[in-house]
mmCIF file of C-alpha atoms and ligand atoms in Angstrom:
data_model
loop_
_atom_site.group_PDB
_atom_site.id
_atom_site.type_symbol
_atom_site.label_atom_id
_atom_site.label_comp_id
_atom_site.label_asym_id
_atom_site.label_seq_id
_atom_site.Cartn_x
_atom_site.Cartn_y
_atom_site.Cartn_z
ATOM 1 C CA UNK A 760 5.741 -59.264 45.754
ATOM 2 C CA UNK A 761 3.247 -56.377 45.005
ATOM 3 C CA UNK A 762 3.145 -55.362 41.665
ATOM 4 C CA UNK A 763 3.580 -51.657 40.441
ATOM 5 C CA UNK A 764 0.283 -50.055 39.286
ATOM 6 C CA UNK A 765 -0.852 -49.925 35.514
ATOM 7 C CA UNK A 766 -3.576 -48.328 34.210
ATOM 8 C CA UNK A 767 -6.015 -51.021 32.331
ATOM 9 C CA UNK A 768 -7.602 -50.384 28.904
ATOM 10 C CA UNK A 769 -9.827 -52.880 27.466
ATOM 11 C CA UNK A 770 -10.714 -52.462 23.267
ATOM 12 C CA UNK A 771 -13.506 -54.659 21.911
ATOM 13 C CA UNK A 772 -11.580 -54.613 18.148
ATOM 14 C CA UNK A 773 -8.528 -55.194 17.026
ATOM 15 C CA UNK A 774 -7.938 -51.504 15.743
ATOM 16 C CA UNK A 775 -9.001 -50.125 18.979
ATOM 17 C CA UNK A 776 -6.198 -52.289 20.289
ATOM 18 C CA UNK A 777 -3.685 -51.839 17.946
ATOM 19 C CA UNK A 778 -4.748 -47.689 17.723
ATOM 20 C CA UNK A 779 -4.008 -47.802 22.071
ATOM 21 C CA UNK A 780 -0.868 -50.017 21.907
ATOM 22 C CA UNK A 781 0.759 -47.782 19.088
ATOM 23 C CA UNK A 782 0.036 -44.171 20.900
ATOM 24 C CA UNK A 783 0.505 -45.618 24.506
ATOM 25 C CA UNK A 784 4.078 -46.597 22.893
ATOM 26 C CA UNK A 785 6.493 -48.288 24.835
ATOM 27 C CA UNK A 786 5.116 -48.262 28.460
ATOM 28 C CA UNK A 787 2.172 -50.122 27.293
ATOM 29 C CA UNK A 788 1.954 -53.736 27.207
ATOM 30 C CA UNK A 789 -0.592 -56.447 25.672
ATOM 31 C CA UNK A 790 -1.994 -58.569 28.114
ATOM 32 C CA UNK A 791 -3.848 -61.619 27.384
ATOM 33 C CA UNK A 792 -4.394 -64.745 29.612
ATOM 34 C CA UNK A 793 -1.597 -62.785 32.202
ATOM 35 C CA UNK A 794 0.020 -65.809 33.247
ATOM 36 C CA UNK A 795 3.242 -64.952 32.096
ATOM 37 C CA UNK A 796 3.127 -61.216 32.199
ATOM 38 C CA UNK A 797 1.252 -60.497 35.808
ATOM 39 C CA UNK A 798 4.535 -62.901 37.544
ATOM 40 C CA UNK A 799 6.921 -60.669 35.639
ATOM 41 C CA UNK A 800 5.183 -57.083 37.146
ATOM 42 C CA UNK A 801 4.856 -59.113 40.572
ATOM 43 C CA UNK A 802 8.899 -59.599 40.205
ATOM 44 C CA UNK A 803 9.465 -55.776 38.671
ATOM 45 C CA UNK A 804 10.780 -57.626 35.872
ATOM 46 C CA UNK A 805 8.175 -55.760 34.107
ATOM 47 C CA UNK A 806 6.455 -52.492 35.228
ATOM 48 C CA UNK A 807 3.846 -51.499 32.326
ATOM 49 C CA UNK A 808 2.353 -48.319 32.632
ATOM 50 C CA UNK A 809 -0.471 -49.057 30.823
ATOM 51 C CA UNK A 810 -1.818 -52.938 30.567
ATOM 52 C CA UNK A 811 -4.072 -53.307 26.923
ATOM 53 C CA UNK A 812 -6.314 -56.333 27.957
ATOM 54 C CA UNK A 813 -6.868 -58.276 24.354
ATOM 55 C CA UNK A 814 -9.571 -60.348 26.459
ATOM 56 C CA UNK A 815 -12.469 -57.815 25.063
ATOM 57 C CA UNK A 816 -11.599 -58.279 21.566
ATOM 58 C CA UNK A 817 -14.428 -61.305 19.802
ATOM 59 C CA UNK A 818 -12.209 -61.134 16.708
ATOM 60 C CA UNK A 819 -9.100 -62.309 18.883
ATOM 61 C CA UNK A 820 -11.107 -66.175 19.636
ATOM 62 C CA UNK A 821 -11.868 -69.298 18.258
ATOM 63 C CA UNK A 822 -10.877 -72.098 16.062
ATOM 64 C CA UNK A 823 -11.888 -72.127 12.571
ATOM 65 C CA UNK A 824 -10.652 -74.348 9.264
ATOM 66 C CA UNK A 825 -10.023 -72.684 6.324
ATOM 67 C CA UNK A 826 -8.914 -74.241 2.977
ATOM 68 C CA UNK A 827 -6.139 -77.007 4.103
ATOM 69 C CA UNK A 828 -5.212 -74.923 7.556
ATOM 70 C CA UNK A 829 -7.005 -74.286 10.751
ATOM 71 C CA UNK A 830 -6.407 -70.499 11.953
ATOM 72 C CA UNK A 831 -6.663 -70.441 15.474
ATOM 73 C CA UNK A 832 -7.320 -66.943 17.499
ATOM 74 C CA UNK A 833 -5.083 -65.478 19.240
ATOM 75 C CA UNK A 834 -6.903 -65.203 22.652
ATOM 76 C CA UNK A 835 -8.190 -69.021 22.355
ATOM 77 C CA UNK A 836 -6.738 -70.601 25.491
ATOM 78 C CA UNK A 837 -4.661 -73.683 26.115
ATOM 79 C CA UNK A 838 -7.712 -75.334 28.232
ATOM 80 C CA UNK A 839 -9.661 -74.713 24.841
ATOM 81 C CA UNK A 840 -7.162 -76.476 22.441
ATOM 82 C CA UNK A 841 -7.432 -79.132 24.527
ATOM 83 C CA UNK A 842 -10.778 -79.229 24.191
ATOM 84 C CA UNK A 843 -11.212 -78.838 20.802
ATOM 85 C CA UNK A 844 -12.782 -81.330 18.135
ATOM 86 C CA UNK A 845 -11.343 -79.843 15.381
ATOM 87 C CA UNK A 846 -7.762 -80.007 16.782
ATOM 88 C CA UNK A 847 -8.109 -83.140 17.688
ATOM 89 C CA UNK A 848 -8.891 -85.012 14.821
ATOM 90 C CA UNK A 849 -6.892 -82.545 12.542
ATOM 91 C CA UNK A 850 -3.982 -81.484 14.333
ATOM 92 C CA UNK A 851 -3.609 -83.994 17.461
ATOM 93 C CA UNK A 852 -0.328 -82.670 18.856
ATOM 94 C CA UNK A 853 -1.617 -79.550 19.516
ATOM 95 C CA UNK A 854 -3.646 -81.282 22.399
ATOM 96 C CA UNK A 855 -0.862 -83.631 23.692
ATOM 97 C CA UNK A 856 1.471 -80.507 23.870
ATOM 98 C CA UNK A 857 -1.460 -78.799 25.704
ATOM 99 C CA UNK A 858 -2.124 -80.797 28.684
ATOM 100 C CA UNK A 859 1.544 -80.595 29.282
ATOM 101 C CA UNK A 860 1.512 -76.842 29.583
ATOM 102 C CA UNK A 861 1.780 -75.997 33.511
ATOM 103 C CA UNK A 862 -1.653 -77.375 35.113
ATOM 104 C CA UNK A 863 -5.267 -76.745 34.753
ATOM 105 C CA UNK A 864 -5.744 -73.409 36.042
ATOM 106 C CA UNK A 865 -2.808 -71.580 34.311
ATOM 107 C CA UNK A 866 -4.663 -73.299 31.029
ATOM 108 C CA UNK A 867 -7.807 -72.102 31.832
ATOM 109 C CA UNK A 868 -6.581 -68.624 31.244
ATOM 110 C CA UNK A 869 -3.167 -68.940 29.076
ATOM 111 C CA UNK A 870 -3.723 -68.049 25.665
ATOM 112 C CA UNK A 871 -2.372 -69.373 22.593
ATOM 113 C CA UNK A 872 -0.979 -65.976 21.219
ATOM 114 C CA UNK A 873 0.229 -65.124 24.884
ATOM 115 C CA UNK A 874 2.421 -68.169 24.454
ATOM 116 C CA UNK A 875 3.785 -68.216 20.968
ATOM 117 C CA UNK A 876 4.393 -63.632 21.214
ATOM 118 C CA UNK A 877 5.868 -64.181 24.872
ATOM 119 C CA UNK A 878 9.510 -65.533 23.513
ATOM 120 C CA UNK A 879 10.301 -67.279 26.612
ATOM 121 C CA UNK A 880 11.829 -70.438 25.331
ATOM 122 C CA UNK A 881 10.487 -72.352 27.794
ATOM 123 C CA UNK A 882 7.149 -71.892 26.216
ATOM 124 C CA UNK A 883 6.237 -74.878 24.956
ATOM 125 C CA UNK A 884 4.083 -74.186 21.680
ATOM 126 C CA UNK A 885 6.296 -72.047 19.573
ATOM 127 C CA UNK A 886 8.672 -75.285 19.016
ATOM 128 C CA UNK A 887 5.581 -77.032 17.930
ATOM 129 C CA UNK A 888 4.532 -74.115 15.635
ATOM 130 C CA UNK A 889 7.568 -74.057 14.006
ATOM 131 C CA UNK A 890 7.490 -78.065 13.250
ATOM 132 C CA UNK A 891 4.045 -77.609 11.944
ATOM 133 C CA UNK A 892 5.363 -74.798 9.916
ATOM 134 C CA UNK A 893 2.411 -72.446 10.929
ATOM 135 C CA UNK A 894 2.406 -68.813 10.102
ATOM 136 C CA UNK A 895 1.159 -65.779 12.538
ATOM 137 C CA UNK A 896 -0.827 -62.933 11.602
ATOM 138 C CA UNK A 897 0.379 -59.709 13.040
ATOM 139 C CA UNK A 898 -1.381 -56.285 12.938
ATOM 140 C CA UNK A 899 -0.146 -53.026 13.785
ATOM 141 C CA UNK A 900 -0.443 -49.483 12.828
ATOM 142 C CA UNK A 901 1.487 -49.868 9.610
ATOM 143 C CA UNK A 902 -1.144 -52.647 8.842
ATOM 144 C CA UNK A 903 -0.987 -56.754 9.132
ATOM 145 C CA UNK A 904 1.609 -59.281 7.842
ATOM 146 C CA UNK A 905 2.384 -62.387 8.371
ATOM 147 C CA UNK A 906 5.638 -63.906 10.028
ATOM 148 C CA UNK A 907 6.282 -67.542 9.679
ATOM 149 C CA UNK A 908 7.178 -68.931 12.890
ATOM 150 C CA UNK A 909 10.609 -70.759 11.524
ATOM 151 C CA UNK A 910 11.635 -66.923 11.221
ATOM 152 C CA UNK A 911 9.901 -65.233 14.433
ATOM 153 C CA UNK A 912 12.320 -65.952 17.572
ATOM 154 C CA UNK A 913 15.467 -63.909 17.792
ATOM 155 C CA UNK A 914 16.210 -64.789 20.968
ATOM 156 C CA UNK A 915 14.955 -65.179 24.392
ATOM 157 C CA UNK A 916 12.185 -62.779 24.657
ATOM 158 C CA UNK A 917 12.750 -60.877 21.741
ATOM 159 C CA UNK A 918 10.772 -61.637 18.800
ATOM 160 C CA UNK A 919 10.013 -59.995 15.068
ATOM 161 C CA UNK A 920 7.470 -58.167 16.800
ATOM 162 C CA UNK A 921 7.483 -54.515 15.736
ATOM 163 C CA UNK A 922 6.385 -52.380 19.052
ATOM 164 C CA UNK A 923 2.688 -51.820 19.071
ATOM 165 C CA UNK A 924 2.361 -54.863 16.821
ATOM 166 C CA UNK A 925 0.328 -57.573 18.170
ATOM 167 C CA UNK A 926 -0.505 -61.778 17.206
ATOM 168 C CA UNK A 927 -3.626 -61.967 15.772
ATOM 169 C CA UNK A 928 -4.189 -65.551 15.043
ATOM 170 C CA UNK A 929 -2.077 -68.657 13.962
ATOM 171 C CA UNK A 930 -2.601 -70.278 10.924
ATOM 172 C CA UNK A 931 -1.666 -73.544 10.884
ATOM 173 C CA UNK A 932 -1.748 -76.222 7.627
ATOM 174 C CA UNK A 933 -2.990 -79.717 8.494
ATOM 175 C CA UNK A 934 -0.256 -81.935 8.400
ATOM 176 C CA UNK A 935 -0.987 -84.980 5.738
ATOM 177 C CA UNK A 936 -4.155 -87.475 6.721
ATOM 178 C CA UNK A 937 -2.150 -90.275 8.858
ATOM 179 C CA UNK A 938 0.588 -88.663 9.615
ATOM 180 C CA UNK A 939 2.417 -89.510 12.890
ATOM 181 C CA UNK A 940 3.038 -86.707 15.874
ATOM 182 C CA UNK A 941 4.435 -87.009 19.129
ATOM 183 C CA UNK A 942 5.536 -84.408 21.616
ATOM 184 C CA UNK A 943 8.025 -85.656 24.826
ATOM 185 C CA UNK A 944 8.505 -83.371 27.773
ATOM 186 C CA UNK A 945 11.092 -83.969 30.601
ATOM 187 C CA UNK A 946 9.976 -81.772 33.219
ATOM 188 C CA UNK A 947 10.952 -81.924 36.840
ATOM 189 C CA UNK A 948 7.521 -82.002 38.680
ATOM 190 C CA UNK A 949 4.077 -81.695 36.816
ATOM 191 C CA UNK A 950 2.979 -77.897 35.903
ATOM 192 C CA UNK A 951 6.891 -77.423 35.355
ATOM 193 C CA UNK A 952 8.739 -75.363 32.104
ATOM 194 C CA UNK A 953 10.509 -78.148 29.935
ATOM 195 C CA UNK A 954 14.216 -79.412 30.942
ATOM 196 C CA UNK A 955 14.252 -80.520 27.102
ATOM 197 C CA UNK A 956 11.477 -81.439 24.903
ATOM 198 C CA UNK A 957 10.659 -82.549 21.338
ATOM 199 C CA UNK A 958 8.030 -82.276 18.761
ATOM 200 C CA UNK A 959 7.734 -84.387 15.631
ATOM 201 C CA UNK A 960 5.344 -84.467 12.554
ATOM 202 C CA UNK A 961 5.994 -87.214 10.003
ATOM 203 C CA UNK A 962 4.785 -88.796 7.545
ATOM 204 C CA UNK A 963 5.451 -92.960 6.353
ATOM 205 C CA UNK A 964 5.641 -94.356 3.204
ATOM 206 C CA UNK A 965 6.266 -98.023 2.158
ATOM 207 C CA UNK A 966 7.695 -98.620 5.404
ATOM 208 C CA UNK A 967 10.236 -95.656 4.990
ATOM 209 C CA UNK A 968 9.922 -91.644 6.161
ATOM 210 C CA UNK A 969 8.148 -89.833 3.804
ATOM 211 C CA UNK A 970 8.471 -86.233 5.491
ATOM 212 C CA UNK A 971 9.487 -84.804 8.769
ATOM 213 C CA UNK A 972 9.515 -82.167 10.873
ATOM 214 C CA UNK A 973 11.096 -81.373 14.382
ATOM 215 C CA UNK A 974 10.918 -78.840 17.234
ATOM 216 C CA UNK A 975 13.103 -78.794 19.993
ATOM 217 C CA UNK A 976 11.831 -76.578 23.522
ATOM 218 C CA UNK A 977 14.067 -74.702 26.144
ATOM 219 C CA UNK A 978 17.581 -76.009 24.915
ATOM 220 C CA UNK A 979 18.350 -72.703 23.419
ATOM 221 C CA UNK A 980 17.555 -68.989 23.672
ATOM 222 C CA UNK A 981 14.643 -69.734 21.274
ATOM 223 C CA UNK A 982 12.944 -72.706 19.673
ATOM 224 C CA UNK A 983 14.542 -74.793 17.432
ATOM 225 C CA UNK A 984 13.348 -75.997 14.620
ATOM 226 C CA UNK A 985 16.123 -79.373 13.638
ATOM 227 C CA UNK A 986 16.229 -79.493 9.849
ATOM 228 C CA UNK A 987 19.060 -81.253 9.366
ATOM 229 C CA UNK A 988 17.857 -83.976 11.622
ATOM 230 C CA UNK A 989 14.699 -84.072 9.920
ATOM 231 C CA UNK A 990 16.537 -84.055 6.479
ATOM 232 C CA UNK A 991 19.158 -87.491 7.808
ATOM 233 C CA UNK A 992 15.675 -89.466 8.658
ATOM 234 C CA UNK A 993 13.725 -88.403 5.910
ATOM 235 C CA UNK A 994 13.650 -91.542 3.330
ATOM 236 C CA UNK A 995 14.865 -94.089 6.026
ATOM 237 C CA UNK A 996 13.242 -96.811 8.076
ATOM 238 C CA UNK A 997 13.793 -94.875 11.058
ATOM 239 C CA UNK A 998 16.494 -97.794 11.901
ATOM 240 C CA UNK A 999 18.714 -97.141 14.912
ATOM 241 C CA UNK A 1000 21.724 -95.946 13.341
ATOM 242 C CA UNK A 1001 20.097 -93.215 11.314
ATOM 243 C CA UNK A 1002 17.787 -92.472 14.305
ATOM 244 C CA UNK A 1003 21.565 -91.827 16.278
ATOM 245 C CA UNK A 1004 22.420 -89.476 13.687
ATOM 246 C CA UNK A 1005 19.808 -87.543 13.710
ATOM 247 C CA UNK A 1006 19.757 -87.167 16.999
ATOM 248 C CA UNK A 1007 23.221 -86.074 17.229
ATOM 249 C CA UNK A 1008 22.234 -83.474 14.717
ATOM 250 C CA UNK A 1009 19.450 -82.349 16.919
ATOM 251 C CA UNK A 1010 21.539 -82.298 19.437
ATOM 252 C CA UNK A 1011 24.313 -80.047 17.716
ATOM 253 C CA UNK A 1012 22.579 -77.248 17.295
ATOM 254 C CA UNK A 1013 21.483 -77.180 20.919
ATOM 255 C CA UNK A 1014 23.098 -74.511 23.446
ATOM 256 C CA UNK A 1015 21.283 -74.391 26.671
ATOM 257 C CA UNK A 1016 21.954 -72.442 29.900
ATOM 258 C CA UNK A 1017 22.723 -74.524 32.752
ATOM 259 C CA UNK A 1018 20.068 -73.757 35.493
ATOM 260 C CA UNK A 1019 18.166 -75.352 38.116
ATOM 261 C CA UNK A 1020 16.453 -77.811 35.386
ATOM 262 C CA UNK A 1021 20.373 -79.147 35.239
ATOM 263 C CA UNK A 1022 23.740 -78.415 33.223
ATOM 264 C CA UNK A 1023 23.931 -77.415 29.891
ATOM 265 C CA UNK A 1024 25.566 -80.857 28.583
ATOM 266 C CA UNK A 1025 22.459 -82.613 30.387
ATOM 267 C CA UNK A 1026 20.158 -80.881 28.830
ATOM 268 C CA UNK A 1027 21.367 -81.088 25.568
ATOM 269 C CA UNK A 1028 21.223 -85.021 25.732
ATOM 270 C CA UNK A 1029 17.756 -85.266 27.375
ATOM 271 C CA UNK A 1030 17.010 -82.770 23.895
ATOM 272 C CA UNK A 1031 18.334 -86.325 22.296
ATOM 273 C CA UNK A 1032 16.527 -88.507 24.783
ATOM 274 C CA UNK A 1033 13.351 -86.514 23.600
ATOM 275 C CA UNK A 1034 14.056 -86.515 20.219
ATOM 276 C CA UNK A 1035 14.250 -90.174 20.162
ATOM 277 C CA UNK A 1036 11.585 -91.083 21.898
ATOM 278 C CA UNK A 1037 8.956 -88.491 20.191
ATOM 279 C CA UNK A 1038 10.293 -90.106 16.397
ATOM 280 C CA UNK A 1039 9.525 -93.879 18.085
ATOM 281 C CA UNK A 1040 5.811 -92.731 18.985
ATOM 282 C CA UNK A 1041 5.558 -90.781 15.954
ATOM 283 C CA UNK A 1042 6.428 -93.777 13.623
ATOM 284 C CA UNK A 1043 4.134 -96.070 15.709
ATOM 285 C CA UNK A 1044 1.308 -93.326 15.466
ATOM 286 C CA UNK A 1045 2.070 -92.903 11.024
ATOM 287 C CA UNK A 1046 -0.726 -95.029 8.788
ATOM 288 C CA UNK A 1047 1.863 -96.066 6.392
HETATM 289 C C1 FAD B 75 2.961 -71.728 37.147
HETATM 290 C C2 FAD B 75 3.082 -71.567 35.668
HETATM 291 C C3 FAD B 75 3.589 -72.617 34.928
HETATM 292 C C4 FAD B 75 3.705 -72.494 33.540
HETATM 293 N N1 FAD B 75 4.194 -73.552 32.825
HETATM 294 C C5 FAD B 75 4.259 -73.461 31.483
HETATM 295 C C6 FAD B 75 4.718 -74.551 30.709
HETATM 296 O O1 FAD B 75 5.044 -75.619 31.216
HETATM 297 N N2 FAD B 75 4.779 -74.388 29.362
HETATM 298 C C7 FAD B 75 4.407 -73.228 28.748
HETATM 299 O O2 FAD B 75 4.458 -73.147 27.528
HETATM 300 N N3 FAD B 75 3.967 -72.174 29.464
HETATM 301 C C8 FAD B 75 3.880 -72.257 30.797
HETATM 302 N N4 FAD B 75 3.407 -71.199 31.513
HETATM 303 C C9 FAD B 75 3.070 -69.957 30.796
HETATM 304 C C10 FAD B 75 1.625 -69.970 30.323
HETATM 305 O O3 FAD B 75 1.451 -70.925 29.286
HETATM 306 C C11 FAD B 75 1.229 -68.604 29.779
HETATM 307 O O4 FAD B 75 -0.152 -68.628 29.702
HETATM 308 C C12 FAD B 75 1.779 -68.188 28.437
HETATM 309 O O5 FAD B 75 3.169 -68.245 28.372
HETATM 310 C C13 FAD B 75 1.450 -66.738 28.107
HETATM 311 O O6 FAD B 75 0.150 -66.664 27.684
HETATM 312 P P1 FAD B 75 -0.814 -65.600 28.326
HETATM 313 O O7 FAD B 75 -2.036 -65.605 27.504
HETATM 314 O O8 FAD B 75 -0.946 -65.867 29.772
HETATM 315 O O9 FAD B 75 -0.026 -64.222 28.025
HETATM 316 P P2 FAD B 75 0.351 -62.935 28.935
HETATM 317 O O10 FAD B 75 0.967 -63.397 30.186
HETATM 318 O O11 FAD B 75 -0.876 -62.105 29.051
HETATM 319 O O12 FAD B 75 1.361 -62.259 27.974
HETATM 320 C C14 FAD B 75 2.674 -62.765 27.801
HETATM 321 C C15 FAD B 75 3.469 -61.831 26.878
HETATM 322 O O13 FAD B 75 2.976 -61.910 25.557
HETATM 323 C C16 FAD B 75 2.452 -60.652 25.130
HETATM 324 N N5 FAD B 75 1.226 -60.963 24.409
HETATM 325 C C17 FAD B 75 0.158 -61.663 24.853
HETATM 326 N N6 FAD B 75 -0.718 -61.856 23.857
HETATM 327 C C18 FAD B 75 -0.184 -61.281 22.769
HETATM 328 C C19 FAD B 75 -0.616 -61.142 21.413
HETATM 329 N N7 FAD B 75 -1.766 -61.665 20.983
HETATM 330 N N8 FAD B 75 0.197 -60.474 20.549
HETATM 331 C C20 FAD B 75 1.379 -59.948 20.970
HETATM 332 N N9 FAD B 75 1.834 -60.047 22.225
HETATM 333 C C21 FAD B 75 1.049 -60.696 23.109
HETATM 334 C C22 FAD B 75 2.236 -59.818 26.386
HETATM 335 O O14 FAD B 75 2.362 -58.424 26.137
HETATM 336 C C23 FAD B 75 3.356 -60.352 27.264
HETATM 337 O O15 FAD B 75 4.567 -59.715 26.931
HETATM 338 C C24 FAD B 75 3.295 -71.285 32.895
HETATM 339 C C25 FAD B 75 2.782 -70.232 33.654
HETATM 340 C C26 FAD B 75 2.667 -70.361 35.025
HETATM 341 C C27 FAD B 75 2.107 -69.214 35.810
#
């Protein structure tokens, strides 16, 4: 379809940004990598008058450590988690969740704030933001604060964004040297939105769970992040029986629409299917 016009600003700082979102007001949208946001105008499921490209703004990039976190910018794109070093060796599921975001091109261009502000739960990275327990910097015209993720998703596409108020950067702490990580997609084709998929973050310790943390993707109206499965493994050998509870903790707090990606009570047990499989890679992944 043809989209409706917008006019385009583009700041080069943050306070130009946040000054034009907060008097443009409500017909004025962010826009960032566009890859979820120009298919919305091209539906008229969206129809900005005024389109605020972040893509000008230096402050908005990179990857940086500081202290026991990494803060990552807000415009940094998928393609360039992938890519990065840093992420890699610190925080590895970052790049395995990555490479299953769509394909190449819509990577190239999709930004990591794009993804974790949109509140699609499809999007795959706020799950795994929440089980990494990583906070996100928001500035707007009252000033910045910071939202942890476990408390940012209201539901699907509405978020504790204040309007005007825009993701800055992520700040993420790196999860315990040796620690295991594993995120599981079921997706119907590659470059597909998740049926049902799973992060974990653990740590083992004499043969036994020493921490743990899960996300669940697109089996609800927002991520989830599974505490009380986390809190039935945590301290056991990850032995099948307490791995069966835990998943059927996971996947009680799961309500998903039925759709084209299947019914409701499939998806909620390929959640469990996930779940399962992410805590077996995870443990084989953990230095004790
Ligand atoms: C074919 C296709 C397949 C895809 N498959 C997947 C998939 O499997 N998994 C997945 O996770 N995603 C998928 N995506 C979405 C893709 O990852 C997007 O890049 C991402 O969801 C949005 O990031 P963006 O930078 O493109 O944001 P935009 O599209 O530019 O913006 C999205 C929304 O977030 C807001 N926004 C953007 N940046 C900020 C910010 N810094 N602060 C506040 N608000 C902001 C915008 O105003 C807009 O409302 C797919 C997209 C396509 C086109």
């Amino acid at each position: 379809m043809i989209p409706g016009s917008s006019a385009y600003h583009r700041p080069t700082s943050v306070k130009e940004a946040v000054g034009m979102l907060g008097s443009l007001g409500d017909d004025a949208r962010a826009l960032a990598g566009g890859h979820s946001l120009i298919p919305m105008i091209k539906l008229r499921l969206a129809s900005p008058a005024h389109l605020v490209d972040l893509g000008g703004v230096a402050d908005l990039k990179g990857i940086r450590e500081d202290g026991g976190a990494i803060v990552i910018g807000a415009t940094t794109t998928q393609h360039e988690l992938i890519g990065s070093d840093l992420l890699t060796k610190k925080i590895p599921i970052l790049r395995e969740t990555s490479l299953l975001i769509a394909d190449p091109q819509v990577r190239y261009l999709g930004t990591i704030g794009g993804n974790v502000a949109n509140g699609d739960p499809g999007n795959d990275l706020p799950a795994v933001m929440m089980c990494l327990g990583a906070i996100y910097h928001v500035v707007g015209k009252s000033g910045e604060r910071r939202i942890a993720a476990r408390e940012f998703y209201q539901g699907a596409y509405f978020t504790a964004l204040e309007p005007g108020e825009i993701v800055t950067a992520i700040r993420i702490p790196v999860p315990a040297a040796g620690h295991g990580y594993a995120y599981e997609k079921l997706k119907r084709k590659i470059g597909d939105y998740a049926t049902a998929a799973a992060a974990v973050v653990l740590t083992m310790s004499g043969g036994k769970v020493a921490s743990c943390s899960i996300g669940l993707t697109n089996v609800a109206e927002t991520p989830l992040w599974a505490e009380g499965a986390a809190k039935i493994l945590t301290g056991s050998t990850l032995d099948a029986a307490t791995v069966k509870k835990a998943v059927a903790a996971a996947e009680s707090i799961t309500s998903p629409a039925s759709d084209g990606r299947g019914p409701a009570a499939y998806r909620t047990k390929m959640a469990g299917v996930m779940l399962a499989r992410a805590l077996a890679r995870a443990q084989q992944r953990a230095r004790a």
